[in-house]
Short mmCIF file of C-alpha atoms in Angstrom, two decimals:
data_model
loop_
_atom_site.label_atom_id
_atom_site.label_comp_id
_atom_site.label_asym_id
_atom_site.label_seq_id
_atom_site.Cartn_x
_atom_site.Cartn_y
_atom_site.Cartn_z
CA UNK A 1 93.63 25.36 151.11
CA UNK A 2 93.34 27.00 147.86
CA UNK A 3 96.99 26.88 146.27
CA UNK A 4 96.18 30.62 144.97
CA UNK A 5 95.69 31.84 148.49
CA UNK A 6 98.68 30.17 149.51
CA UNK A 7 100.67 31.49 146.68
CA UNK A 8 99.15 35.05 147.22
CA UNK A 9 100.38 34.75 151.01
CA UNK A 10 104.27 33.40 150.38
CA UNK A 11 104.32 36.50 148.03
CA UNK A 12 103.28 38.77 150.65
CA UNK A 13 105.22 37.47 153.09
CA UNK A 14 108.48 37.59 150.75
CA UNK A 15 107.06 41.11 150.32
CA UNK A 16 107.28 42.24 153.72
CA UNK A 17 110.37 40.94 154.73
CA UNK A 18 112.53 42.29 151.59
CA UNK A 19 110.91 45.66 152.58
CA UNK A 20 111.98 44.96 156.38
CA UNK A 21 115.60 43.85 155.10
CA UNK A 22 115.80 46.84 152.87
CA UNK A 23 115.02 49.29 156.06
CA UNK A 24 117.67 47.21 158.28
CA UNK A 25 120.17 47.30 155.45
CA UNK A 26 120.12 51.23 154.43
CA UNK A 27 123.35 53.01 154.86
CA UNK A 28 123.72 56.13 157.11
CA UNK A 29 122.73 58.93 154.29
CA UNK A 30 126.01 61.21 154.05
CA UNK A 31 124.93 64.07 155.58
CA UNK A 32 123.36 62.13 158.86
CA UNK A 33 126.75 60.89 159.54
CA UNK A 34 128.50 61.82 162.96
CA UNK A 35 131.62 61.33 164.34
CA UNK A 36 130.90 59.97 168.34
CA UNK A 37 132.63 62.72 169.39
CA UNK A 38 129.13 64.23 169.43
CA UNK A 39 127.74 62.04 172.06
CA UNK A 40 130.45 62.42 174.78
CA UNK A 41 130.51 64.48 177.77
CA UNK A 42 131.10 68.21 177.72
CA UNK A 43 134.20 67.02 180.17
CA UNK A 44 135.50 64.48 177.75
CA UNK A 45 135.09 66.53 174.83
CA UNK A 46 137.36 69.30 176.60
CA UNK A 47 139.74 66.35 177.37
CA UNK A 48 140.11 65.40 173.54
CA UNK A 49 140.31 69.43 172.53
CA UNK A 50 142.80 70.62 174.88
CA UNK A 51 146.29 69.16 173.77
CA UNK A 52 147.57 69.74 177.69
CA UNK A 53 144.93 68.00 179.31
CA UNK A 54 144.38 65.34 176.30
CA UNK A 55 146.65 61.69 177.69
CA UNK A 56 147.00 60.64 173.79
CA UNK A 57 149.61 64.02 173.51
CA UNK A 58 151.82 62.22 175.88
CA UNK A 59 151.92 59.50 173.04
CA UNK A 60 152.47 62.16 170.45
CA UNK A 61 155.31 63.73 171.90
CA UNK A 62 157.06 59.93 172.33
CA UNK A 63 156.33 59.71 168.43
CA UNK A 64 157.95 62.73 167.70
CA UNK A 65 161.06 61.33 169.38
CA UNK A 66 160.58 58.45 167.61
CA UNK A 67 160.08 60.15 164.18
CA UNK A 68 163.49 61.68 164.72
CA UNK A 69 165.47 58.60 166.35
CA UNK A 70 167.96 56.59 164.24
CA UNK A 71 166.86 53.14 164.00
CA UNK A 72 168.10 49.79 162.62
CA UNK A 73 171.11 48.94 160.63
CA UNK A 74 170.76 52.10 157.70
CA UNK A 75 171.37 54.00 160.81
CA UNK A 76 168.39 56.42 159.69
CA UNK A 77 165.35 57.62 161.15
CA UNK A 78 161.98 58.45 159.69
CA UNK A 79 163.03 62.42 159.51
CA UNK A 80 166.34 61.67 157.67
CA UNK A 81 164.03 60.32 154.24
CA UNK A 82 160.41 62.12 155.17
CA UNK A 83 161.37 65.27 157.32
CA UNK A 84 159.42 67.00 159.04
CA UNK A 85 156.23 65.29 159.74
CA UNK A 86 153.98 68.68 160.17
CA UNK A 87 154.29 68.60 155.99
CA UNK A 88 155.23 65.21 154.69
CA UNK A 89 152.83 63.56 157.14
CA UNK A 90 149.75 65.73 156.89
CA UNK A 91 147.19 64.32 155.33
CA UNK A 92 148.69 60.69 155.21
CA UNK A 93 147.03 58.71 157.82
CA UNK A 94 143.66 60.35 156.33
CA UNK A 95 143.89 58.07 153.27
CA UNK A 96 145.05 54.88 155.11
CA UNK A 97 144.72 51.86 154.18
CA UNK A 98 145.85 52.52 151.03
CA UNK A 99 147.40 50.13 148.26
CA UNK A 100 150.43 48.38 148.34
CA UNK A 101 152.42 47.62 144.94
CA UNK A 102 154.41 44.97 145.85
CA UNK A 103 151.90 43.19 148.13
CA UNK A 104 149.48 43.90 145.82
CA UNK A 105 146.36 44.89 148.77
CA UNK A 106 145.86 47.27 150.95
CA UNK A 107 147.87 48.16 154.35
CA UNK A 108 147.22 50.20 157.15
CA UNK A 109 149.17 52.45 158.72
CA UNK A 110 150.82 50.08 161.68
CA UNK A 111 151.40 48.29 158.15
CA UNK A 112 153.05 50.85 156.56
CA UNK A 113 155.13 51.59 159.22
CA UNK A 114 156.79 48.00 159.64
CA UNK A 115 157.43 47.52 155.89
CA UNK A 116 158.93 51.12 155.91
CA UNK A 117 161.23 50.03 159.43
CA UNK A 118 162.03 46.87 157.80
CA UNK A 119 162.79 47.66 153.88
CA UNK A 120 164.29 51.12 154.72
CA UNK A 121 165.56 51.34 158.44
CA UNK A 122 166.72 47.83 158.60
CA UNK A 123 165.22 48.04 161.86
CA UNK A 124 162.78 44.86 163.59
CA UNK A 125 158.97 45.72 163.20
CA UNK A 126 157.40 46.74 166.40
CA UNK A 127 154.54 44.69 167.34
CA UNK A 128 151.06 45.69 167.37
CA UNK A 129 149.67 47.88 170.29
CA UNK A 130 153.21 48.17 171.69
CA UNK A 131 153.83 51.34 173.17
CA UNK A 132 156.42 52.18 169.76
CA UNK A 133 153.65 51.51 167.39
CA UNK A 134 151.48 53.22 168.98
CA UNK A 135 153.22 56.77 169.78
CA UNK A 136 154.49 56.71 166.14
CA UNK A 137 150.73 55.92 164.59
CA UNK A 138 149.48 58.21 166.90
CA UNK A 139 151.98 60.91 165.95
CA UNK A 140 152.13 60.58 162.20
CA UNK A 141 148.35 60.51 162.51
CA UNK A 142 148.09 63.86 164.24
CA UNK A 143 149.37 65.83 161.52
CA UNK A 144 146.20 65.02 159.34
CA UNK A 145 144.07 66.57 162.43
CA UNK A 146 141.06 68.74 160.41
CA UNK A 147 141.80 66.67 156.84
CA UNK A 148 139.22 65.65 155.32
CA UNK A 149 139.17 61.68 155.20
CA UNK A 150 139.89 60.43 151.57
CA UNK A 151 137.73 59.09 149.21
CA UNK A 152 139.45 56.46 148.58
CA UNK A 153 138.59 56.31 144.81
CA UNK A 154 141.50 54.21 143.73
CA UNK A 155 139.88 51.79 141.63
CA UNK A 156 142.26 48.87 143.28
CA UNK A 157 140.87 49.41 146.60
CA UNK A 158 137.14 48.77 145.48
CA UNK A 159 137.53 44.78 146.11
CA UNK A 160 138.88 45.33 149.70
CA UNK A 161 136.24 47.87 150.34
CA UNK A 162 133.18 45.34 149.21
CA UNK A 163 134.95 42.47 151.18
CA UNK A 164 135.17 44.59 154.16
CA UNK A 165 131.09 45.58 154.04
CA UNK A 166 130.57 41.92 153.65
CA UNK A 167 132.49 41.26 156.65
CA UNK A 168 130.42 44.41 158.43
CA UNK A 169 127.28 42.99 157.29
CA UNK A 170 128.14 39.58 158.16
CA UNK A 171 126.04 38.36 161.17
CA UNK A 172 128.82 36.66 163.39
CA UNK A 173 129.43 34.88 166.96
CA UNK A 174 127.26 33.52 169.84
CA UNK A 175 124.90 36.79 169.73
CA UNK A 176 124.80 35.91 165.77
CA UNK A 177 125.41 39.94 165.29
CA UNK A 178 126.76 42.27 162.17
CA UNK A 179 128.43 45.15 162.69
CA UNK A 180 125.87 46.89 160.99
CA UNK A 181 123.04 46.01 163.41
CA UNK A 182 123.94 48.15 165.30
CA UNK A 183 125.89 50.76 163.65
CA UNK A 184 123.60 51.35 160.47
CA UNK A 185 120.63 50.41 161.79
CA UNK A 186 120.74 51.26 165.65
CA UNK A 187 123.34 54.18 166.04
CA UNK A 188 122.06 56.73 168.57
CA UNK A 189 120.16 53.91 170.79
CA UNK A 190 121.34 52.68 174.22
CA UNK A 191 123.54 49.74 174.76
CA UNK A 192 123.28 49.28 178.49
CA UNK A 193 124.51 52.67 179.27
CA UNK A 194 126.24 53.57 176.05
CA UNK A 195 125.43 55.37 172.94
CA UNK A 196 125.86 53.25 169.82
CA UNK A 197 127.70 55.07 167.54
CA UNK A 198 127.95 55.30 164.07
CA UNK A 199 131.44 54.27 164.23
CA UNK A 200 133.40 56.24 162.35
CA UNK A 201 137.27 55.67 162.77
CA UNK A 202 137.89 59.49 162.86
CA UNK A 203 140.08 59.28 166.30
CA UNK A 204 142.36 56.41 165.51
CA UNK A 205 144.85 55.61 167.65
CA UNK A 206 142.14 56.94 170.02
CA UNK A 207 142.85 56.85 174.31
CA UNK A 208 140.20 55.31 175.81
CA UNK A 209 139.67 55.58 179.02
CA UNK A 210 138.33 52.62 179.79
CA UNK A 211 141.55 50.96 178.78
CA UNK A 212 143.63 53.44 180.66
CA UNK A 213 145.80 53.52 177.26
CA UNK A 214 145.86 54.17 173.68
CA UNK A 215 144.49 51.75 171.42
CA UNK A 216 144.64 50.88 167.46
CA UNK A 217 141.53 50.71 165.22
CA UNK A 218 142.40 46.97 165.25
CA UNK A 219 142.11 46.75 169.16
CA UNK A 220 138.64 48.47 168.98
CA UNK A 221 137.53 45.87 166.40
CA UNK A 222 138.80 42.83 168.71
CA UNK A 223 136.82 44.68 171.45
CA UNK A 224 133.40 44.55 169.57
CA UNK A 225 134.10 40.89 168.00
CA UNK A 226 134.70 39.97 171.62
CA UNK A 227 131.46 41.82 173.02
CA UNK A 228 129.32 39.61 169.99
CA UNK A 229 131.10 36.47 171.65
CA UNK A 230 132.76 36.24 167.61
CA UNK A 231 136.29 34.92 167.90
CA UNK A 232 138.73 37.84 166.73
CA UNK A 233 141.13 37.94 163.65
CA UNK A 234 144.61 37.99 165.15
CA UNK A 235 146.46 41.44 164.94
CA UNK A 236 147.09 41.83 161.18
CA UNK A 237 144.59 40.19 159.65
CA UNK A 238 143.75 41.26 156.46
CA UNK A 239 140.09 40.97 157.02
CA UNK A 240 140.93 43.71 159.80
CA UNK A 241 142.50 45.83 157.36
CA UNK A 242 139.55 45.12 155.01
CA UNK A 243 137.10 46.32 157.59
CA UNK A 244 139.13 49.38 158.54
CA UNK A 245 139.34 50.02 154.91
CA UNK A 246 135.55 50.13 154.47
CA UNK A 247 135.06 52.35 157.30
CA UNK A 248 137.43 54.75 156.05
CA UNK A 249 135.60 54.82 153.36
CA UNK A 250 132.30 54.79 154.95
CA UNK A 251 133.85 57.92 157.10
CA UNK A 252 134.83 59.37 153.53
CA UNK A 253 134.96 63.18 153.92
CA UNK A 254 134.52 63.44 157.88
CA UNK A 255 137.78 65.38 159.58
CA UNK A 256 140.09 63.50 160.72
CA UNK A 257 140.22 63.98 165.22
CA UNK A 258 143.25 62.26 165.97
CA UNK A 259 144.53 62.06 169.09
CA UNK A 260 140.99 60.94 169.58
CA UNK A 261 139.73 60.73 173.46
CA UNK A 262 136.93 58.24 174.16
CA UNK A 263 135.21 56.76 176.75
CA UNK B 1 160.66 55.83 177.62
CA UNK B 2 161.17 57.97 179.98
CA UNK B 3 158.18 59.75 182.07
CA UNK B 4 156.63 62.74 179.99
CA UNK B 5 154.82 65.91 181.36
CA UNK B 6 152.34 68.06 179.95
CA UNK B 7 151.57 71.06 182.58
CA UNK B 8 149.71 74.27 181.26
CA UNK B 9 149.94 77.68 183.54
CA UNK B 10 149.12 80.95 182.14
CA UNK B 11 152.65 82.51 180.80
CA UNK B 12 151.41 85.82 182.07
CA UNK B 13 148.62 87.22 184.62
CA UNK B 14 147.32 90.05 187.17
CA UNK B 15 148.70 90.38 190.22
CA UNK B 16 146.32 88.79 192.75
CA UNK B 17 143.92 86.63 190.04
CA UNK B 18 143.26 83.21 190.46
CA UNK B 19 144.92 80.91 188.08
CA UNK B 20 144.14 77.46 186.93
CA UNK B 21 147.02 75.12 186.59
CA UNK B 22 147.19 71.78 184.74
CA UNK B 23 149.12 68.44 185.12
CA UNK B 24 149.01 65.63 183.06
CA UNK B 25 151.86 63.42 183.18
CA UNK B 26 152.77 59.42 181.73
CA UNK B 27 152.52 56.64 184.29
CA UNK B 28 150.58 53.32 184.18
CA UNK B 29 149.65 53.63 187.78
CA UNK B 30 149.67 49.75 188.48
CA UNK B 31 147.38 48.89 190.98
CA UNK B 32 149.21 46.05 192.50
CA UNK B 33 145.95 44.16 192.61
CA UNK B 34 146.02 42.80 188.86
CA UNK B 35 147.46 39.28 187.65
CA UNK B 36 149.31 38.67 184.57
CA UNK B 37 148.11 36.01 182.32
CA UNK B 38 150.02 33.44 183.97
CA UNK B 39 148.55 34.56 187.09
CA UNK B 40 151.35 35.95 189.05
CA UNK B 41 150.44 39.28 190.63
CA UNK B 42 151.79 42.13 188.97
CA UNK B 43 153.53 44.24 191.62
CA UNK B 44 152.65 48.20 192.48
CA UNK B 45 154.00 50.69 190.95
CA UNK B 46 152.38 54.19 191.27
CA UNK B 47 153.03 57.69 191.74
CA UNK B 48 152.81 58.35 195.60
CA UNK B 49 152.92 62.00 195.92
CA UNK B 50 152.93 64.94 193.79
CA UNK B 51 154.19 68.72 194.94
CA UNK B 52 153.64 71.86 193.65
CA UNK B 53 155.78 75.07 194.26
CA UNK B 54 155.62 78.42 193.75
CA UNK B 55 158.87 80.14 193.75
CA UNK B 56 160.18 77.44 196.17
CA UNK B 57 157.08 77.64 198.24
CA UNK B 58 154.41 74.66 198.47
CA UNK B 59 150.96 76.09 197.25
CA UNK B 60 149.54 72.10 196.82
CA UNK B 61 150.36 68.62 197.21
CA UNK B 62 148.59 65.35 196.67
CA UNK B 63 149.09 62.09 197.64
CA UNK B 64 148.41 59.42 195.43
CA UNK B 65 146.73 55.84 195.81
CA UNK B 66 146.00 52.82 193.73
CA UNK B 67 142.34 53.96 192.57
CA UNK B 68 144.30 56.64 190.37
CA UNK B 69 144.22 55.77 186.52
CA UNK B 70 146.83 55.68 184.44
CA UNK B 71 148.31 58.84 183.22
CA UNK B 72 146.90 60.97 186.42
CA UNK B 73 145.96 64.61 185.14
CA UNK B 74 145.71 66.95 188.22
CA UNK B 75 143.66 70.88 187.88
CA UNK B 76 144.31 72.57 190.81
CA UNK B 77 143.92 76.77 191.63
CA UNK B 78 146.15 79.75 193.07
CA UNK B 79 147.07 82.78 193.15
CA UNK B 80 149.26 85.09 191.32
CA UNK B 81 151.54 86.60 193.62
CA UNK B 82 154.74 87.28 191.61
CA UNK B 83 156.66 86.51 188.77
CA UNK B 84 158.91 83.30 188.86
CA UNK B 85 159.07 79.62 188.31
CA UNK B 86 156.46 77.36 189.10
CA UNK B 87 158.04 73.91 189.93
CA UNK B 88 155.87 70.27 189.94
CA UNK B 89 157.73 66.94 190.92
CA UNK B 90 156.21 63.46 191.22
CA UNK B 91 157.32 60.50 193.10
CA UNK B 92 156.67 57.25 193.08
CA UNK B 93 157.33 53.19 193.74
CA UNK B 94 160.70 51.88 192.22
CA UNK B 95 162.38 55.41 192.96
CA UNK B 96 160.16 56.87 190.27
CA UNK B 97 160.75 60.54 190.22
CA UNK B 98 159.86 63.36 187.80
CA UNK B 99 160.43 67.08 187.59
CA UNK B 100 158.89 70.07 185.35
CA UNK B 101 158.85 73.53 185.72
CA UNK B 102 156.97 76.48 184.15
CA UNK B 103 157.61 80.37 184.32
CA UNK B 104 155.09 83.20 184.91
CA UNK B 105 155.09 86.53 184.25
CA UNK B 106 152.49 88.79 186.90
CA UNK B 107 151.90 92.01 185.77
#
């Protein structure tokens, strides 16, 4: 064959598949983003708006007890240093993950609130999706219902936030999938009977309904690592907090729903 | 933690309109069917019955069975007679039992 021809082809096929990578690989344009509130029914949306039909309140209110119960061996509880949570809290969990002097990366807010029980309270963490970590999350992260999600500008974050779009663009487990398969380049589609969303962690600690319970950010990630047959990080992991990091980010701007409802 | 109770009734309404009256209350509503991960069934626990009253009379009641989720929210409708004190009490397995109340004013 003449090498020319040949030449002329690899360059047209190199040609068409950087333009095909560069249409799979576009972010979600800031003003197309929504949260997947949008897509639920008119009955669960009423669940998630009404606070006395919403299950994730119950949670709240067993925060707020929390929030104000003395804990560990200072003998303090989160009111005695922060008080009331309506101001001190509001806006917080809206710029979470956030940067951590002394550990020197980012931590979440399950994070935050362990080192804060442990350095301060003198009290033992609570583990991860137990039903304390969740109803204090839950609660501190009510008060930022409406705020807008930061924009996490800190110039110590950017690092976490490109290793957490590498991780989201990373194609991973037995379906060989990225998160953003599906979320940047497929949101709005079917998945067997679902939506795909854009996923936007606007809700977080959302109650899904599915799980009969409230769940972390984290637990959602396990649940999509599990449905690309990927094996998950264990609760903690800082490539979890790098990937919740970059969807904050991603989310940068969008109001914050918490206590989220979900499907 | 002990049980908690949301239940929303109109604080005031007409004499003879139909209200709308709202329960939502914690439980995990075990099934009794479910393993643990070592595969020893995890016994039942669920709320059984649920009663409503309306100044000590019963305008509903429910009875409760394993195919309730967790957390079971419950709309039901009446009507305003009089003013007083609506009462709701759950029970359940394990000598669960719960109590909440709610006044109304009927103009």
């Amino acid at each position: 064959m003449n090498r020319r021809l040949v030449a002329a082809g690899v360059a047209g096929l190199l040609a068409i598949s950087a333009a095909v990578a560069a249409a799979l690989a576009a972010e979600i344009p800031l003003d197309q983003r929504r949260s997947s509130y949008e897509d639920m029914s008119p009955g669960n949306k009423a669940m998630q708006d009404d606070d006395t039909a919403n299950p994730a309140v119950l949670f709240v209110l067993d925060g707020e007890a929390l929030w104000n119960a003395k804990a560990g061996a200072s003998g303090k509880s989160c009111a005695d240093c922060h008080g009331d949570a309506a101001t001190s809290m509001k806006g917080v969990a809206a710029r979470y993950p956030a940067f951590d002097n002394a550990l020197r990366r980012p931590v979440d807010l399950e994070q935050r609130i362990n080192i804060s029980r442990e350095q301060n309270q003198k009290a033992a963490p609570f583990a991860f999706e137990s039903k304390e970590m969740l109803a204090l999350s839950t609660y501190i992260a009510t008060q930022s219902r409406g705020e807008p999600i930061s924009q996490f500008d800190d110039p110590r974050l950017r690092p976490f936030i490109e290793k957490g779009r590498a991780i989201f663009h990373q194609r991973q487990g037995q379906l060989n999938l990225s998160c953003a398969q599906c979320h940047d380049d497929n949101w709005g589609k079917s998945l067997a009977g679902n939506i795909i969303p854009q996923a936007h962690p606007t809700g977080y600690p959302i109650y899904r309904l599915e799980w009969q319970n409230l769940g972390s950010l984290q637990r959602r990630l396990r649940n999509c690592m599990t449905g690309i047959r990927a094996e998950p990080y264990p609760f903690g992991a800082p490539e979890y907090v790098d990937l919740e990091l970059f969807l904050m980010w991603r989310a940068r701007g969008m109001p914050m729903e918490t206590p989220g409802v979900r499907p | 933690m002990a049980a908690r109770t949301l239940v929303n009734v109109p604080p005031k309404a007409k004499r003879g309109e139909v209200i709308q009256i709202r329960t939502l209350i914690s439980h995990a509503m075990e099934n009794g069917f479910r393993h643990d991960n070592m595969g020893k069934p995890i016994p039942r626990d669920i709320i059984t019955s649920f009663v409503c009253s309306y100044n000590g009379e019963t305008i509903f009641d429910a009875t409760l069975h394993p195919a309730v989720s967790a957390n079971p929210f419950l709309t039901f409708h009446t009507v305003a007679t009089e003013s007083g004190t609506i009462d709701f009490k759950w029970i359940g397995d394990n000598g669960f039992s719960q109590e909440a109340s709610a006044k109304i004013t009927v103009e």
